[in-house]
CSV table of N, CA and C in Angstrom, one decimal:
chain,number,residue,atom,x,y,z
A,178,UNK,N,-2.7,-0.1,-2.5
A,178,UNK,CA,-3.5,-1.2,-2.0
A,178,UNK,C,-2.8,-1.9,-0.9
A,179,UNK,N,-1.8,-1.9,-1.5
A,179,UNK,CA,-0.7,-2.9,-0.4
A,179,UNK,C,-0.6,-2.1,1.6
A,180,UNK,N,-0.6,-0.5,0.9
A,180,UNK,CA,-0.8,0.0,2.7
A,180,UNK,C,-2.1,0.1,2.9
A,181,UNK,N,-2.7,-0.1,2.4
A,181,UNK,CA,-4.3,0.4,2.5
A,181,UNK,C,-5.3,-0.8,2.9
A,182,UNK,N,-5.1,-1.8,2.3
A,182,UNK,CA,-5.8,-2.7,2.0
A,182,UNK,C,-4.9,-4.1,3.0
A,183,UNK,N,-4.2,-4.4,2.2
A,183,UNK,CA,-3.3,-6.0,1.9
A,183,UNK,C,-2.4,-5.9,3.4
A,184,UNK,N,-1.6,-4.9,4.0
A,184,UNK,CA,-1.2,-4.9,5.3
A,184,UNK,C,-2.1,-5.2,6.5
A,185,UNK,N,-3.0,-3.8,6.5
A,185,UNK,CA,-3.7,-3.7,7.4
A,185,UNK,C,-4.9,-5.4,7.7
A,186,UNK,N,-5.3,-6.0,6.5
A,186,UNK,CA,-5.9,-6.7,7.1
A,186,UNK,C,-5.1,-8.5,7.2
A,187,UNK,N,-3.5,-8.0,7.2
A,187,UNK,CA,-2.9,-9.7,7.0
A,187,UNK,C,-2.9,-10.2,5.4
A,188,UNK,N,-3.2,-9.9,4.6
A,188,UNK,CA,-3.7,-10.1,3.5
A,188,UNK,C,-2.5,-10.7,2.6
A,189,UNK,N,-1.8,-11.5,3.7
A,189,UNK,CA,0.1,-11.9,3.0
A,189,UNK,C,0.0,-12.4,1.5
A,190,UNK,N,-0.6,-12.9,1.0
A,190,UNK,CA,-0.7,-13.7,0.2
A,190,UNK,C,-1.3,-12.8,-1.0
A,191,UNK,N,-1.6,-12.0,-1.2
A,191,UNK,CA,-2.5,-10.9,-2.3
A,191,UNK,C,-1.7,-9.9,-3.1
A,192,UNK,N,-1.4,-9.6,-4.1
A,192,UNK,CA,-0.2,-8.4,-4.5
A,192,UNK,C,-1.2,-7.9,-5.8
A,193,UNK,N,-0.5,-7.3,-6.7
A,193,UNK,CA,-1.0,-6.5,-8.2
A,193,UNK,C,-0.1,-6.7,-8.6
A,194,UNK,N,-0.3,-7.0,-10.1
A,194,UNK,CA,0.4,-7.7,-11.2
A,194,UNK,C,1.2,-6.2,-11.3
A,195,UNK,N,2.5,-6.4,-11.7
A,195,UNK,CA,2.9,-5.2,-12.1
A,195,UNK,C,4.2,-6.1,-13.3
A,196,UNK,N,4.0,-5.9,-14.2
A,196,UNK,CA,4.7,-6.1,-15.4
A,196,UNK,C,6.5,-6.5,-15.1
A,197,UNK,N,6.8,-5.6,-14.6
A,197,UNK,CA,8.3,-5.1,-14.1
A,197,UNK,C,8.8,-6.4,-12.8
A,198,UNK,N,8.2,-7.1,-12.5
A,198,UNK,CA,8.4,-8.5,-11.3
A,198,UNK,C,8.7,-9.5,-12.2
A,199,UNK,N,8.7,-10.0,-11.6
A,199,UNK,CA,9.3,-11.5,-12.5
A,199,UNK,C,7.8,-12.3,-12.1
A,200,UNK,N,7.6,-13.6,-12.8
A,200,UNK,CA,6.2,-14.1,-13.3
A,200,UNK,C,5.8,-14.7,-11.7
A,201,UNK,N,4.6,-14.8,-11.6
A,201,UNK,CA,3.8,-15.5,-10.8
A,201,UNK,C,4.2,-16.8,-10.4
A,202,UNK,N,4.8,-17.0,-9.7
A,202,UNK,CA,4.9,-18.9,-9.0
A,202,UNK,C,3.8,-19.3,-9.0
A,203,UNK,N,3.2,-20.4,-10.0
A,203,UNK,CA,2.0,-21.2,-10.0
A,203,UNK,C,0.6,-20.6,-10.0
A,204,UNK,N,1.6,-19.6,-10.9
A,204,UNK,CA,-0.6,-19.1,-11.7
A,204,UNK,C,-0.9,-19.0,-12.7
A,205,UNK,N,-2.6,-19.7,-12.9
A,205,UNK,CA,-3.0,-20.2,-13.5
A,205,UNK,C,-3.3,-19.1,-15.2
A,206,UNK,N,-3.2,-19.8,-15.7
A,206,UNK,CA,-2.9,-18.7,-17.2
A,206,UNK,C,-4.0,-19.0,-18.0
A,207,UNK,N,-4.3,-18.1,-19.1
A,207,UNK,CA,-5.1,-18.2,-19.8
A,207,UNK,C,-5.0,-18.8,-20.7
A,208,UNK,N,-5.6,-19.5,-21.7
A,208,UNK,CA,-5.2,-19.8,-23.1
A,208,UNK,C,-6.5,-19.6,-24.2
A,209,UNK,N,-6.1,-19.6,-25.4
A,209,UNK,CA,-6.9,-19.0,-26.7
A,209,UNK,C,-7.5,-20.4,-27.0
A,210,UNK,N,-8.3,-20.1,-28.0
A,210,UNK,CA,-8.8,-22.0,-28.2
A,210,UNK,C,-7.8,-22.7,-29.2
A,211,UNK,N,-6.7,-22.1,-29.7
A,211,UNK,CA,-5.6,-22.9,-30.4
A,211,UNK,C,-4.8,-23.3,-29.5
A,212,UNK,N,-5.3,-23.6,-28.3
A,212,UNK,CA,-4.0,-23.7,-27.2
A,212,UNK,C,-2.8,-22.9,-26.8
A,213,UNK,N,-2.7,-21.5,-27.3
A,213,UNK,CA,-1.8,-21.0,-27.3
A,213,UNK,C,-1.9,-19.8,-25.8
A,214,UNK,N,-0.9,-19.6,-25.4
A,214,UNK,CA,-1.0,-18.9,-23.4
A,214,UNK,C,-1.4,-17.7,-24.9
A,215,UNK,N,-2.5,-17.2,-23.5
A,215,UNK,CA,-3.3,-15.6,-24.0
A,215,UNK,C,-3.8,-15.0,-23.0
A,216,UNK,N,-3.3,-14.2,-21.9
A,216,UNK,CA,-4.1,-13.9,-21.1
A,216,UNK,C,-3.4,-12.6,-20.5
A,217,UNK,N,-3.0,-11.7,-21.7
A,217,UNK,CA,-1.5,-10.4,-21.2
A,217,UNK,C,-3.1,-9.3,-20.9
A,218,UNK,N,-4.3,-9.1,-21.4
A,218,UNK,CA,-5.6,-8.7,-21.4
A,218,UNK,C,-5.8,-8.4,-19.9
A,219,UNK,N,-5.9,-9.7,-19.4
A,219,UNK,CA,-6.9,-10.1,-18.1
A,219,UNK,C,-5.5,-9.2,-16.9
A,220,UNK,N,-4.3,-9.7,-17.3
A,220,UNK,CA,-3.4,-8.9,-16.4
A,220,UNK,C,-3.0,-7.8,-16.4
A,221,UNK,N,-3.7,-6.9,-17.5
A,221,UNK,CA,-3.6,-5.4,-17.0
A,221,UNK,C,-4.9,-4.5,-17.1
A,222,UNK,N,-5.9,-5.2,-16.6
A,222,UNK,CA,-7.0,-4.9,-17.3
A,222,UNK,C,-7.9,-5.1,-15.6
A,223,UNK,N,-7.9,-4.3,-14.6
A,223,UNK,CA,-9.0,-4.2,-13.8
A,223,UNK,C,-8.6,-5.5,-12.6
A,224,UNK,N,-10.0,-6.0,-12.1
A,224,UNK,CA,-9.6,-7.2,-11.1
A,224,UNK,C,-9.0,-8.3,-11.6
A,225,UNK,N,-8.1,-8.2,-12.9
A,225,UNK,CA,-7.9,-9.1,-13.5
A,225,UNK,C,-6.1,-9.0,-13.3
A,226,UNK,N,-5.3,-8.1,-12.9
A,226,UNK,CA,-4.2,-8.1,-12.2
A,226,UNK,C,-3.9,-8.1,-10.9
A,227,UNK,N,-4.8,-8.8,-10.0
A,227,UNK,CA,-4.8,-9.1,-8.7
A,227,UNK,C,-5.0,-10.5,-8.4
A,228,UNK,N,-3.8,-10.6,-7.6
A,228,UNK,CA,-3.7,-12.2,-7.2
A,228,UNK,C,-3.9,-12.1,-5.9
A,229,UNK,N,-5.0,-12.9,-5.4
A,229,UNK,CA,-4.8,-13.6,-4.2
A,229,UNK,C,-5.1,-15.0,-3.8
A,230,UNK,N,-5.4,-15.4,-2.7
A,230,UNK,CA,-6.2,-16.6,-2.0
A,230,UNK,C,-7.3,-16.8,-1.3
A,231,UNK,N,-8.0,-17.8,-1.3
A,231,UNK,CA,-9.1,-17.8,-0.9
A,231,UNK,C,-9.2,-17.2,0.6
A,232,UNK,N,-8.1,-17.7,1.2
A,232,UNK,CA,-7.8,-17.3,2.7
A,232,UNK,C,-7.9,-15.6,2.9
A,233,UNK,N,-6.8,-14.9,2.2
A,233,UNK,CA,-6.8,-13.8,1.7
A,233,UNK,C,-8.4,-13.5,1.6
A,234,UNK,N,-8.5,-13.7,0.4
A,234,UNK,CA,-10.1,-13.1,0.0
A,234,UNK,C,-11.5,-13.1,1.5
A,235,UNK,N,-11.0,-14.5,1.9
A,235,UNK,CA,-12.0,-14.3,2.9
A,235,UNK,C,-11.6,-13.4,4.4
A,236,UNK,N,-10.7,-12.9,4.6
A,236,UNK,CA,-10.0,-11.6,5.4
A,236,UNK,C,-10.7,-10.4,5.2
A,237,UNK,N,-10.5,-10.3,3.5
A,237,UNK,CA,-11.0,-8.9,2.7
A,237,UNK,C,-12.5,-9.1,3.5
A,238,UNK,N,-13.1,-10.4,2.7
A,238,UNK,CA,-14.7,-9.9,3.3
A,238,UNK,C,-15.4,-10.1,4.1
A,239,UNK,N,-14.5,-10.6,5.6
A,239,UNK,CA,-15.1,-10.2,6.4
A,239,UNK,C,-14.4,-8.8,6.9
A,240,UNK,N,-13.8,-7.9,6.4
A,240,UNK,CA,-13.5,-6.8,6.6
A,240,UNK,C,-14.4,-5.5,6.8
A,241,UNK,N,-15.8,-6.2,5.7
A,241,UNK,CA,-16.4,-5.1,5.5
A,241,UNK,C,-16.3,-4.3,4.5
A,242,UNK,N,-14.6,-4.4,3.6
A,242,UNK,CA,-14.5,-3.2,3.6
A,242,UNK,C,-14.9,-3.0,1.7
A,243,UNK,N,-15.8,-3.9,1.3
A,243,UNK,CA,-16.3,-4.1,-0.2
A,243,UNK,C,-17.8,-3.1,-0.5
């Protein structure tokens, strides 16, 4: 994704969760309704291990390429 995608259109700001990194600087987490963080699901589970920004995102679509 990163040569295919995230290079080609500037997309600095966008990566895929990959376990093996060290945690996200200031992202937003999930929690259970006991208040307890729960969200290990959403981060390996589909568009749910992709971070980007709005900026980012709006690059992607005016790319076309969705």
């Amino acid at each position: 994704m990163k040569k295919n995608i995230f290079k080609p259109f500037e997309m600095t700001h966008t990566n895929v969760y990959n376990k093996s990194y060290p945690e996200e600087e200031n992202r937003a987490k999930g929690y259970n309704m006991f208040g307890q963080v729960d969200d290990y699901d959403i981060l390996t589970e589909g568009e749910g291990g992709i971070f980007s920004t709005a900026e980012d995102l709006f690059k992607w679509d005016k790319s076309g390429m969705h």
